[in-house]
mmCIF file of C-alpha atoms in Angstrom:
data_model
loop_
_atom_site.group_PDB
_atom_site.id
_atom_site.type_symbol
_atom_site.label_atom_id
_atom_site.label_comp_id
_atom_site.label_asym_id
_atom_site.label_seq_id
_atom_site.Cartn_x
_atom_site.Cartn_y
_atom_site.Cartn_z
ATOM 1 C CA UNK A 1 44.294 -65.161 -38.406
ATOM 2 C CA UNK A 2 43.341 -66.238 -42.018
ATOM 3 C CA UNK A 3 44.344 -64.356 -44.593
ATOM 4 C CA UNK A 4 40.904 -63.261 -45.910
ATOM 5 C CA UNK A 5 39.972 -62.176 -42.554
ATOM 6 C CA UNK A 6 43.169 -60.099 -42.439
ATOM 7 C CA UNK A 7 42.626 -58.615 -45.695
ATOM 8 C CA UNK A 8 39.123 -57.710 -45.341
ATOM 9 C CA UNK A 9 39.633 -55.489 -41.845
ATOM 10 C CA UNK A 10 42.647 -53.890 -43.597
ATOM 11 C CA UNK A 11 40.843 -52.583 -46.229
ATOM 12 C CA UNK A 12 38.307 -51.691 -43.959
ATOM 13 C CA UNK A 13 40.729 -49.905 -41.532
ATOM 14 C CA UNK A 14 42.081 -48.026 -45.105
ATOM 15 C CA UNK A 15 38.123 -47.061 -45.819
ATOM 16 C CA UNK A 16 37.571 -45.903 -42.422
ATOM 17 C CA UNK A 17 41.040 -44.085 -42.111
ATOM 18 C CA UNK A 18 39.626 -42.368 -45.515
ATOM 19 C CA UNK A 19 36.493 -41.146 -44.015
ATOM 20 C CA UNK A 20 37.839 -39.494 -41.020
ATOM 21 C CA UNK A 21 37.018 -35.283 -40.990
ATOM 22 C CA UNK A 22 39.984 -32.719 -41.393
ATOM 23 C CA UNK A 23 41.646 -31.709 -38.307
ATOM 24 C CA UNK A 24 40.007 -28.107 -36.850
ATOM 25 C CA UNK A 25 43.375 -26.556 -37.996
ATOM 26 C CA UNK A 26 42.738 -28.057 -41.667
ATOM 27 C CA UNK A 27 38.605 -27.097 -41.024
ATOM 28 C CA UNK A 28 39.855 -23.106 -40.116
ATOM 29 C CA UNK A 29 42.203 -22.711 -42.998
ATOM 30 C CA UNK A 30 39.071 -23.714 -45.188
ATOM 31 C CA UNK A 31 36.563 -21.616 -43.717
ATOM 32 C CA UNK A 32 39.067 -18.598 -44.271
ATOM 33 C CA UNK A 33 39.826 -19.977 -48.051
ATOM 34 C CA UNK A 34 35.685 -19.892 -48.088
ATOM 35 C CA UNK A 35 35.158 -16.554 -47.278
ATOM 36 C CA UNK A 36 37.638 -14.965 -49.702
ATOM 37 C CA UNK A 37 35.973 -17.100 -52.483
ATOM 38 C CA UNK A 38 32.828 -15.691 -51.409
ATOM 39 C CA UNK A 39 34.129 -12.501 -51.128
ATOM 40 C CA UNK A 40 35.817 -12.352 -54.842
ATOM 41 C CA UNK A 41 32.235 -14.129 -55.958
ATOM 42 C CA UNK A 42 30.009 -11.561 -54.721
ATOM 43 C CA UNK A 43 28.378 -13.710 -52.869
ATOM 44 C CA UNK A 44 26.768 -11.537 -50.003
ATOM 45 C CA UNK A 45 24.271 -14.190 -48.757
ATOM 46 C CA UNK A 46 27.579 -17.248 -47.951
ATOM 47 C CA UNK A 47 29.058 -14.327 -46.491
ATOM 48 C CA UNK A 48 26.323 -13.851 -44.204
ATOM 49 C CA UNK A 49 26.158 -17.803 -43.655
ATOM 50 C CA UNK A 50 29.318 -18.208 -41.958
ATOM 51 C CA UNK A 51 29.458 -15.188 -39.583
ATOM 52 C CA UNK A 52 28.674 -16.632 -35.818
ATOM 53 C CA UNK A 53 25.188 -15.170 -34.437
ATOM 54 C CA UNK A 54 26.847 -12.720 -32.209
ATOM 55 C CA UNK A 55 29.117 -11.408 -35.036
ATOM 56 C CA UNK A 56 30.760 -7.858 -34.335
ATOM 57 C CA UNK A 57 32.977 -5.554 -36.329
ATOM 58 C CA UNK A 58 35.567 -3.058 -34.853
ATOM 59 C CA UNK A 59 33.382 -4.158 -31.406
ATOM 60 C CA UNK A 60 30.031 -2.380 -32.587
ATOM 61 C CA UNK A 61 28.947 -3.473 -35.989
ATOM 62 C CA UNK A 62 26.678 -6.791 -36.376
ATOM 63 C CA UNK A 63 25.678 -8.702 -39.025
ATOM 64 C CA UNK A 64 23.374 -6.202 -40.754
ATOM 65 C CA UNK A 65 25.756 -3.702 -41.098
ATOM 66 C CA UNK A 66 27.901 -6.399 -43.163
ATOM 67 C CA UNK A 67 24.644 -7.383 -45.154
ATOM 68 C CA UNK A 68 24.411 -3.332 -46.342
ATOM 69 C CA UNK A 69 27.589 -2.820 -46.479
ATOM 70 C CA UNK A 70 28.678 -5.455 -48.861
ATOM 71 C CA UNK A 71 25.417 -5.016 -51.052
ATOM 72 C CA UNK A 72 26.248 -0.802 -51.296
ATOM 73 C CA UNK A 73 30.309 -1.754 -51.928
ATOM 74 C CA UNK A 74 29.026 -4.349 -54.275
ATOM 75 C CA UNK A 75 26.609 -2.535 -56.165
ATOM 76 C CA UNK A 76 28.234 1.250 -56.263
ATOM 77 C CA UNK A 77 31.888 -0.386 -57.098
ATOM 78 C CA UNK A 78 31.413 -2.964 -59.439
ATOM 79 C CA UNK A 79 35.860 -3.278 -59.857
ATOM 80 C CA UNK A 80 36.487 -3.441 -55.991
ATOM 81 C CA UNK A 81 38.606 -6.743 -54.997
ATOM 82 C CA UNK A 82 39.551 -7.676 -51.830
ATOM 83 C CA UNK A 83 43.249 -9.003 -51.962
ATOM 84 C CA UNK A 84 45.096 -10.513 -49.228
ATOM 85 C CA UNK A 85 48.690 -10.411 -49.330
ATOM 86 C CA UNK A 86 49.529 -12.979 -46.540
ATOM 87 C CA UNK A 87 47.817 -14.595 -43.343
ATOM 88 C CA UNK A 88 48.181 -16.977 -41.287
ATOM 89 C CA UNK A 89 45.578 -18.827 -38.560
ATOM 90 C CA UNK A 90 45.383 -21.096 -35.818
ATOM 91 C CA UNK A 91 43.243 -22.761 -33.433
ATOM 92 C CA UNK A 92 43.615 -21.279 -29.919
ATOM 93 C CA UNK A 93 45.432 -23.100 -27.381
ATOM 94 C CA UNK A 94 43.741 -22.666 -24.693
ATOM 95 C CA UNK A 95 40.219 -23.047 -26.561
ATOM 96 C CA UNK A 96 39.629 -25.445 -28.971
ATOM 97 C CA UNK A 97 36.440 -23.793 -30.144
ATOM 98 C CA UNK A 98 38.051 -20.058 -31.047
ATOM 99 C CA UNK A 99 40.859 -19.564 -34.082
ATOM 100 C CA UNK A 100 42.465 -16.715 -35.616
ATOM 101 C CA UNK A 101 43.739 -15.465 -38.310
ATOM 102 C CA UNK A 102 45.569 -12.474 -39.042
ATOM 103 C CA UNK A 103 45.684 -11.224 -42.557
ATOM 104 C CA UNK A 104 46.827 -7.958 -44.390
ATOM 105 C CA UNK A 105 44.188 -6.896 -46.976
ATOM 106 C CA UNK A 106 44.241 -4.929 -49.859
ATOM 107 C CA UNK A 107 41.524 -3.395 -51.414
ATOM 108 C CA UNK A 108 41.128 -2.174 -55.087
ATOM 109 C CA UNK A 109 39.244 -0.943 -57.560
ATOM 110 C CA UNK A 110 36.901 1.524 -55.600
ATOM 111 C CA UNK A 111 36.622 4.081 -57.011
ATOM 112 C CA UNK A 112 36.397 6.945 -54.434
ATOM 113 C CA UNK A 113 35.667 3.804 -51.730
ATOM 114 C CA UNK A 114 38.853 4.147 -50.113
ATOM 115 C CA UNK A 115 39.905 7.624 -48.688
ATOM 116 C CA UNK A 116 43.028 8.639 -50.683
ATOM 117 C CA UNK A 117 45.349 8.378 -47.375
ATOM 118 C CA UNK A 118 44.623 3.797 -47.601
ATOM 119 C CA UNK A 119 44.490 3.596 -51.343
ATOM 120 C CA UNK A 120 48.132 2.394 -51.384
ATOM 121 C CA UNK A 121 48.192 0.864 -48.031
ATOM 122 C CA UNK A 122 47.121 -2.860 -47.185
ATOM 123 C CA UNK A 123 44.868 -3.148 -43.713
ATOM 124 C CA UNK A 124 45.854 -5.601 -41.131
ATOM 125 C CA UNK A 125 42.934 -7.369 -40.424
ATOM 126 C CA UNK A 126 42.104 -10.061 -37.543
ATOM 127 C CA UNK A 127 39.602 -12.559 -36.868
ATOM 128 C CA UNK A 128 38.357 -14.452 -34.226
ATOM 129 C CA UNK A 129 36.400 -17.611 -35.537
ATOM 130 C CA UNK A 130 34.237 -19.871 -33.471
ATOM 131 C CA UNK A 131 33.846 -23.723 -33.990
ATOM 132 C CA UNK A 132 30.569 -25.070 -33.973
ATOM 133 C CA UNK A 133 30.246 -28.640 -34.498
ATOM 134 C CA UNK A 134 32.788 -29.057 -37.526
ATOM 135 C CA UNK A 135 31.996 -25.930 -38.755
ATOM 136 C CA UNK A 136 33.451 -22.427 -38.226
ATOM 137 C CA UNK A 137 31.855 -18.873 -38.505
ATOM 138 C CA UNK A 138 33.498 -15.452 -37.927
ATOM 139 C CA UNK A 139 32.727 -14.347 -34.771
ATOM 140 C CA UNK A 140 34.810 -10.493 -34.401
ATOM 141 C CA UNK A 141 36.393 -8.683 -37.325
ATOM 142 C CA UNK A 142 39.046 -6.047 -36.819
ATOM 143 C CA UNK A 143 41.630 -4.066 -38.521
ATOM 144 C CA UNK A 144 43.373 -0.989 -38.943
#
């Protein structure tokens, strides 16, 4: 094989080895980084863009109930910061198209938010997270 010929598909084997898309693993851990920075921004409507269509919280709250939620916690508590203390996800073995993550949250700052039996006490918090395309969005929230 000449050695231009050679050269030239290596460098295009590099370029195309460059190009290729995070695993889903590497995609989840984003989405997850995403919605704390949203979270710590304010940012109610990215929230609200990466919760899956048939979202549900503690089995019975939907996407609405996040959207007035977050604007009366915003609004009322301007201080309140959602910390997280550790997590950890992963893709689902059995489906490809479902991840979790488990995470313990703290919450501070909110003022009279919190009743005064949580204020020092982180809640465990789990997510399921469907994959849609290359893209994933919150499907179920719970914690305790």
């Amino acid at each position: 094989m000449p050695r231009k010929l050679y050269l030239c598909l290596l460098c295009v084997i590099c370029l195309l080895g460059g190009c290729s898309s995070d695993s889903p693993q590497d995609q989840l851990n984003d989405a997850v980084r995403q919605l704390q920075r949203n979270l710590d921004e304010r940012a109610t409507s990215a929230v609200l863009a990466q919760l899956h269509e048939d979202f549900r919280a503690q089995g019975e709250y939907d996407r609405d109930w996040v959207r007035r939620t977050l604007a009366q916690v915003f609004v009322q508590q301007p201080r309140v910061r959602f910390i997280t203390l550790g997590r950890s996800s992963r893709v689902d073995r059995n489906y490809a198209d479902v991840g979790h993550t488990r995470a313990e949250l703290a919450l501070t700052g909110g003022d009279d938010l919190l009743p005064e039996r949580r204020r020092n006490r982180p809640y465990s918090v789990s997510l399921e997270w469907r994959r849609e395309g290359d893209t994933w969005k919150l499907a179920r929230l719970d914690w305790r």
